[in-house]
Amino acid sequence: MKKIRLVSLLLVMVLMSSMTLVSAFASAPADYPKDNIKILVPFDAGGGTDTMARIFSSAAGRDYFNGHSLIVENKGGGGGVIGQTYVAKEAPADGYTVLLFTSSVINNSILKQVTYSYEDFKPLIGSNPDSEIIVVPSESPFNTLEDMIEAAKANRLKVSTPGHSSGHHIRAMNMARLMDLDFVYIHSDSAAMQLTQVMGNHCDVAYMTVSEASGAVVSGKAKALGVMAKDRDPSLPDVPTFAEQGYEGWIDGANRGFAVHKDTPDDIYQYLIEEFSKVALSEKYIEAMKKAGMNYQLQTTAEYQEYIDRTIEAIQTLAPELK
């Protein structure tokens, strides 16, 4: 009788073990991927977003995604609207189209007449945080963040942005709103134009990202007053953070990552999170980003969602004024 009970117990244990094994494999996507995966960049080739996508694709090679590649495709126009509309409304939600996600998805869906919402996407990871930095002409009387803030409380300052409703414009407006600063905005079309304005003394202040401004700052053609980051940026180690200068809580900037359509099946979604995370942590990606002078940092799905939620709140607050 004891032997029978022991055999029965062993059979139950084997059965339970098999069920656990089946359950573990049940969550894995069946026959996916069986082809290359497209990274849809909603901007023209050549910009920072496109560069980051191509570095990521190159780092992945064929070492992930069951030996398949990540193929970058540019679909620019409308400040990101055309490409974002494609992923939200036209591309199948099957895991073969991944959107290069930036705050423009949120800006466009709140501030423009578009057919999609930021809620049509769910994030995979963040992989290229690019901190906001305050830049002034090299001859500017402002040498610290406090110098600029005190001046903007007493007089109107001319602030350069790369476009109305851009992330930089919104961050400048948010800072002006919270600190009671007087800004008038000069909108251009690119970071290159902003640097021309700064170096030509055509503005008092420019809101940019570290990767966009670092070359001019290092060469002495512009001065940086503060960076919106937790820690100093390695490419500009002499530029203090906002927090170091007494302005706590100011951590912001461009934050590039990846997202898929919200209807992407859960098993494929989880698989993509795992594989994209591996690439973002790979030595190839990190070294290539260093060489390009771009920031790299894996932000988990939850961390990237927190960034998205903060951005949504800020833009919704400023929407009446922006519109």
Short mmCIF file of C-alpha atoms in Angstrom, two decimals:
data_model
loop_
_atom_site.label_atom_id
_atom_site.label_comp_id
_atom_site.label_asym_id
_atom_site.label_seq_id
_atom_site.Cartn_x
_atom_site.Cartn_y
_atom_site.Cartn_z
CA MET A 1 0.00 0.00 0.00
CA LYS A 2 2.87 2.37 0.82
CA LYS A 3 4.45 1.63 -2.57
CA ILE A 4 1.18 2.40 -4.35
CA ARG A 5 0.85 5.68 -2.48
CA LEU A 6 4.47 6.57 -3.29
CA VAL A 7 3.98 5.81 -7.00
CA SER A 8 0.76 7.86 -7.01
CA LEU A 9 2.54 10.77 -5.34
CA LEU A 10 5.35 10.61 -7.89
CA LEU A 11 2.85 10.56 -10.75
CA VAL A 12 1.10 13.63 -9.32
CA MET A 13 4.43 15.44 -8.96
CA VAL A 14 5.42 14.60 -12.55
CA LEU A 15 2.02 15.75 -13.80
CA MET A 16 2.23 19.01 -11.86
CA SER A 17 5.78 19.59 -13.13
CA SER A 18 4.64 19.01 -16.70
CA MET A 19 1.71 21.39 -16.27
CA THR A 20 4.08 24.05 -14.92
CA LEU A 21 6.39 23.54 -17.88
CA VAL A 22 3.51 23.79 -20.35
CA SER A 23 2.22 26.89 -18.57
CA ALA A 24 5.66 28.53 -18.82
CA PHE A 25 5.83 27.90 -22.54
CA ALA A 26 2.18 28.84 -23.08
CA SER A 27 3.04 32.51 -22.58
CA ALA A 28 5.74 32.44 -25.29
CA PRO A 29 4.56 33.70 -28.69
CA ALA A 30 3.89 30.90 -31.14
CA ASP A 31 6.00 31.14 -34.29
CA TYR A 32 7.02 34.75 -33.61
CA PRO A 33 8.90 36.45 -35.01
CA LYS A 34 9.19 34.71 -38.34
CA ASP A 35 10.26 37.84 -40.19
CA ASN A 36 12.12 41.10 -39.61
CA ILE A 37 10.56 43.73 -37.32
CA LYS A 38 10.10 47.30 -38.50
CA ILE A 39 11.06 50.30 -36.35
CA LEU A 40 8.90 53.12 -37.66
CA VAL A 41 10.60 56.50 -37.15
CA PRO A 42 7.98 59.26 -37.61
CA PHE A 43 10.59 61.79 -38.72
CA ASP A 44 12.88 62.22 -41.70
CA ALA A 45 16.30 60.58 -41.75
CA GLY A 46 19.28 62.34 -40.22
CA GLY A 47 17.95 63.71 -36.93
CA GLY A 48 18.73 62.55 -33.41
CA THR A 49 15.69 60.27 -33.27
CA ASP A 50 16.61 58.57 -36.53
CA THR A 51 20.25 58.24 -35.43
CA MET A 52 19.26 56.57 -32.19
CA ALA A 53 16.95 54.12 -34.01
CA ARG A 54 19.68 53.13 -36.44
CA ILE A 55 22.22 52.62 -33.66
CA PHE A 56 19.71 50.39 -31.87
CA SER A 57 18.98 48.43 -35.05
CA SER A 58 22.68 47.96 -35.79
CA ALA A 59 23.39 46.84 -32.23
CA ALA A 60 20.65 44.22 -32.46
CA GLY A 61 21.99 42.76 -35.71
CA ARG A 62 20.71 39.22 -35.93
CA ASP A 63 21.58 38.31 -32.36
CA TYR A 64 18.02 38.73 -31.05
CA PHE A 65 14.44 38.23 -32.23
CA ASN A 66 15.07 34.62 -33.29
CA GLY A 67 17.79 35.72 -35.69
CA HIS A 68 15.71 38.39 -37.41
CA SER A 69 16.64 42.05 -37.84
CA LEU A 70 15.20 45.38 -36.78
CA ILE A 71 14.65 47.43 -39.94
CA VAL A 72 14.38 51.22 -39.63
CA GLU A 73 11.80 52.93 -41.83
CA ASN A 74 11.29 56.70 -41.89
CA LYS A 75 7.80 58.10 -42.39
CA GLY A 76 8.14 61.81 -41.67
CA GLY A 77 5.68 64.65 -41.97
CA GLY A 78 3.42 66.76 -39.79
CA GLY A 79 5.81 66.83 -36.86
CA GLY A 80 5.47 63.07 -36.45
CA VAL A 81 1.74 62.87 -37.22
CA ILE A 82 1.97 60.86 -40.45
CA GLY A 83 4.12 58.09 -39.00
CA GLN A 84 2.26 57.98 -35.71
CA THR A 85 -1.08 57.77 -37.54
CA TYR A 86 0.26 54.88 -39.59
CA VAL A 87 1.17 52.83 -36.52
CA ALA A 88 -2.06 53.71 -34.69
CA LYS A 89 -4.51 53.26 -37.56
CA GLU A 90 -3.00 51.35 -40.48
CA ALA A 91 -0.26 48.91 -39.46
CA PRO A 92 -1.45 45.53 -38.12
CA ALA A 93 -1.09 45.19 -34.34
CA ASP A 94 0.91 41.99 -34.76
CA GLY A 95 4.27 42.97 -33.28
CA TYR A 96 5.99 43.56 -36.61
CA THR A 97 5.74 47.36 -36.42
CA VAL A 98 7.34 49.18 -33.48
CA LEU A 99 7.03 52.95 -33.12
CA LEU A 100 10.03 55.06 -32.17
CA PHE A 101 8.21 56.89 -29.38
CA THR A 102 8.86 60.49 -28.33
CA SER A 103 6.81 63.12 -26.50
CA SER A 104 5.58 64.28 -29.92
CA VAL A 105 3.03 61.44 -29.74
CA ILE A 106 1.51 63.12 -26.69
CA ASN A 107 1.89 66.69 -27.98
CA ASN A 108 0.24 65.84 -31.29
CA SER A 109 -2.68 63.92 -29.85
CA ILE A 110 -3.52 66.65 -27.32
CA LEU A 111 -2.74 69.79 -29.30
CA LYS A 112 -3.53 68.85 -32.92
CA GLN A 113 -6.52 67.54 -34.82
CA VAL A 114 -5.38 63.94 -35.29
CA THR A 115 -7.22 60.64 -35.55
CA TYR A 116 -5.24 58.88 -32.83
CA SER A 117 -4.51 59.24 -29.13
CA TYR A 118 -1.45 58.57 -27.00
CA GLU A 119 -3.64 55.88 -25.45
CA ASP A 120 -3.43 53.92 -28.73
CA PHE A 121 0.13 52.94 -27.80
CA LYS A 122 1.74 51.02 -24.98
CA PRO A 123 5.44 51.45 -24.20
CA LEU A 124 8.11 48.78 -24.40
CA ILE A 125 11.16 50.53 -22.93
CA GLY A 126 12.95 53.86 -22.84
CA SER A 127 16.52 53.77 -24.10
CA ASN A 128 17.72 57.30 -24.88
CA PRO A 129 16.97 59.93 -22.24
CA ASP A 130 18.41 63.24 -23.41
CA SER A 131 18.29 65.79 -20.61
CA GLU A 132 17.09 69.35 -21.10
CA ILE A 133 19.77 71.99 -20.78
CA ILE A 134 19.60 75.77 -20.51
CA VAL A 135 22.02 77.44 -22.93
CA VAL A 136 22.93 81.12 -23.32
CA PRO A 137 25.33 83.06 -25.61
CA SER A 138 28.97 82.93 -24.56
CA GLU A 139 28.90 86.72 -23.92
CA SER A 140 25.75 86.51 -21.79
CA PRO A 141 25.84 88.15 -18.35
CA PHE A 142 24.16 85.02 -16.97
CA ASN A 143 26.64 82.60 -15.43
CA THR A 144 24.28 80.61 -13.23
CA LEU A 145 20.71 79.39 -13.38
CA GLU A 146 19.81 81.86 -10.64
CA ASP A 147 21.18 84.75 -12.74
CA MET A 148 18.82 83.84 -15.58
CA ILE A 149 15.81 83.20 -13.35
CA GLU A 150 16.17 86.47 -11.48
CA ALA A 151 16.54 88.38 -14.76
CA ALA A 152 13.42 86.69 -16.18
CA LYS A 153 11.41 87.76 -13.14
CA ALA A 154 12.36 91.39 -13.70
CA ASN A 155 12.50 91.61 -17.51
CA ARG A 156 11.22 89.71 -20.51
CA LEU A 157 13.78 87.30 -21.99
CA LYS A 158 13.87 86.06 -25.58
CA VAL A 159 13.78 82.25 -25.50
CA SER A 160 14.72 80.09 -28.50
CA THR A 161 12.84 76.83 -29.16
CA PRO A 162 12.89 74.42 -32.12
CA GLY A 163 9.19 75.03 -32.77
CA HIS A 164 5.82 75.89 -31.29
CA SER A 165 4.43 73.07 -29.11
CA SER A 166 7.75 71.21 -29.28
CA GLY A 167 8.92 69.51 -26.11
CA HIS A 168 11.43 72.30 -25.53
CA HIS A 169 8.75 74.98 -25.90
CA ILE A 170 6.55 73.14 -23.43
CA ARG A 171 9.36 72.72 -20.91
CA ALA A 172 10.19 76.43 -21.14
CA MET A 173 6.52 77.34 -20.70
CA ASN A 174 6.19 75.00 -17.74
CA MET A 175 9.23 76.54 -16.06
CA ALA A 176 7.92 80.05 -16.74
CA ARG A 177 4.53 79.10 -15.29
CA LEU A 178 5.91 77.52 -12.13
CA MET A 179 8.62 80.14 -11.47
CA ASP A 180 6.71 83.23 -12.64
CA LEU A 181 9.18 84.05 -15.42
CA ASP A 182 8.56 86.43 -18.33
CA PHE A 183 9.47 84.76 -21.64
CA VAL A 184 8.81 85.65 -25.27
CA TYR A 185 9.45 82.77 -27.63
CA ILE A 186 11.43 82.65 -30.87
CA HIS A 187 10.45 79.47 -32.70
CA SER A 188 12.75 77.96 -35.31
CA ASP A 189 12.79 74.65 -37.18
CA SER A 190 15.74 72.82 -35.66
CA ALA A 191 18.42 72.65 -32.99
CA ALA A 192 20.94 73.84 -35.59
CA MET A 193 18.95 77.04 -36.05
CA GLN A 194 18.76 77.47 -32.28
CA LEU A 195 22.53 77.29 -32.02
CA THR A 196 22.82 79.91 -34.75
CA GLN A 197 20.55 82.17 -32.72
CA VAL A 198 22.56 81.56 -29.55
CA MET A 199 25.96 82.10 -31.14
CA GLY A 200 24.71 85.18 -32.97
CA ASN A 201 23.24 86.72 -29.80
CA HIS A 202 19.77 86.71 -31.33
CA CYS A 203 18.21 85.27 -28.17
CA ASP A 204 18.82 85.41 -24.43
CA VAL A 205 18.23 81.74 -23.68
CA ALA A 206 17.74 78.47 -25.56
CA TYR A 207 16.06 75.29 -24.36
CA MET A 208 17.76 72.26 -25.91
CA THR A 209 18.95 68.77 -25.10
CA VAL A 210 22.45 67.91 -23.98
CA SER A 211 23.29 66.03 -27.18
CA GLU A 212 22.20 69.03 -29.27
CA ALA A 213 24.09 71.66 -27.27
CA SER A 214 27.20 69.86 -26.02
CA GLY A 215 29.39 70.63 -29.05
CA ALA A 216 28.82 74.39 -28.82
CA VAL A 217 29.30 74.37 -25.05
CA VAL A 218 32.53 72.36 -25.16
CA SER A 219 33.93 74.63 -27.88
CA GLY A 220 33.08 77.75 -25.85
CA LYS A 221 30.61 79.08 -28.43
CA ALA A 222 27.82 78.92 -25.85
CA LYS A 223 27.40 78.65 -22.09
CA ALA A 224 25.29 76.09 -20.26
CA LEU A 225 23.63 77.16 -17.01
CA GLY A 226 22.02 73.97 -15.80
CA VAL A 227 20.88 70.51 -16.81
CA MET A 228 17.54 68.93 -15.87
CA ALA A 229 18.95 65.60 -14.75
CA LYS A 230 19.48 63.56 -11.61
CA ASP A 231 23.25 63.64 -12.13
CA ARG A 232 25.66 65.71 -14.20
CA ASP A 233 25.96 64.57 -17.78
CA PRO A 234 29.28 62.81 -18.56
CA SER A 235 29.66 64.82 -21.78
CA LEU A 236 29.40 68.11 -19.83
CA PRO A 237 30.78 67.29 -16.38
CA ASP A 238 31.26 70.96 -15.44
CA VAL A 239 27.59 71.87 -15.92
CA PRO A 240 25.65 71.57 -12.62
CA THR A 241 22.19 70.09 -12.36
CA PHE A 242 19.15 72.14 -11.38
CA ALA A 243 19.09 70.34 -8.02
CA GLU A 244 22.69 71.31 -7.28
CA GLN A 245 21.66 74.93 -7.71
CA GLY A 246 18.71 74.66 -5.34
CA TYR A 247 15.97 73.79 -7.82
CA GLU A 248 14.79 70.33 -6.78
CA GLY A 249 12.52 68.11 -8.84
CA TRP A 250 13.58 69.41 -12.25
CA ILE A 251 14.36 66.21 -14.17
CA ASP A 252 13.15 66.45 -17.74
CA GLY A 253 14.14 66.35 -21.37
CA ALA A 254 13.65 64.41 -24.57
CA ASN A 255 13.20 60.73 -23.86
CA ARG A 256 13.24 58.38 -26.81
CA GLY A 257 11.96 54.85 -26.54
CA PHE A 258 9.79 52.26 -28.23
CA ALA A 259 6.08 51.46 -28.21
CA VAL A 260 3.59 49.25 -30.01
CA HIS A 261 -0.10 49.44 -30.75
CA LYS A 262 -2.22 48.82 -27.65
CA ASP A 263 -3.90 45.81 -29.29
CA THR A 264 -0.64 43.91 -29.72
CA PRO A 265 -1.14 40.43 -28.16
CA ASP A 266 0.20 40.19 -24.60
CA ASP A 267 2.61 37.33 -25.30
CA ILE A 268 4.20 39.20 -28.20
CA TYR A 269 4.25 42.41 -26.16
CA GLN A 270 6.13 40.75 -23.29
CA TYR A 271 8.54 39.09 -25.71
CA LEU A 272 9.32 42.45 -27.33
CA ILE A 273 9.93 44.05 -23.93
CA GLU A 274 12.43 41.31 -23.06
CA GLU A 275 14.29 41.43 -26.38
CA PHE A 276 14.40 45.24 -26.62
CA SER A 277 15.70 45.36 -23.02
CA LYS A 278 18.51 42.96 -23.93
CA VAL A 279 19.58 45.13 -26.86
CA ALA A 280 19.46 48.29 -24.72
CA LEU A 281 21.80 46.65 -22.21
CA SER A 282 24.16 45.24 -24.82
CA GLU A 283 27.76 46.39 -25.09
CA LYS A 284 27.28 47.10 -28.80
CA TYR A 285 24.47 49.57 -28.15
CA ILE A 286 26.18 51.28 -25.22
CA GLU A 287 29.51 51.69 -27.03
CA ALA A 288 27.84 52.98 -30.21
CA MET A 289 25.80 55.50 -28.23
CA LYS A 290 28.92 56.67 -26.41
CA LYS A 291 30.72 57.11 -29.72
CA ALA A 292 27.80 59.15 -31.09
CA GLY A 293 27.78 61.33 -27.96
CA MET A 294 24.25 60.22 -27.07
CA ASN A 295 22.88 59.25 -23.69
CA TYR A 296 21.95 55.64 -23.04
CA GLN A 297 19.97 54.16 -20.19
CA LEU A 298 17.46 51.36 -20.03
CA GLN A 299 14.18 52.55 -18.57
CA THR A 300 11.81 49.71 -17.74
CA THR A 301 8.27 49.70 -19.06
CA ALA A 302 7.02 51.08 -15.75
CA GLU A 303 9.69 53.79 -15.62
CA TYR A 304 9.01 54.86 -19.18
CA GLN A 305 5.27 54.93 -18.47
CA GLU A 306 5.96 57.27 -15.53
CA TYR A 307 7.76 59.64 -17.89
CA ILE A 308 4.81 59.47 -20.31
CA ASP A 309 2.32 60.17 -17.52
CA ARG A 310 4.29 63.21 -16.31
CA THR A 311 4.47 64.54 -19.86
CA ILE A 312 0.74 64.08 -20.38
CA GLU A 313 -0.02 66.00 -17.19
CA ALA A 314 2.27 68.90 -18.16
CA ILE A 315 0.89 69.21 -21.68
CA GLN A 316 -2.73 69.01 -20.54
CA THR A 317 -2.05 71.81 -18.06
CA LEU A 318 -0.55 74.00 -20.77
CA ALA A 319 -2.91 72.98 -23.57
CA PRO A 320 -5.25 76.01 -23.34
CA GLU A 321 -2.33 78.39 -23.73
CA LEU A 322 -0.64 76.32 -26.45
CA LYS A 323 -3.80 76.09 -28.50
#
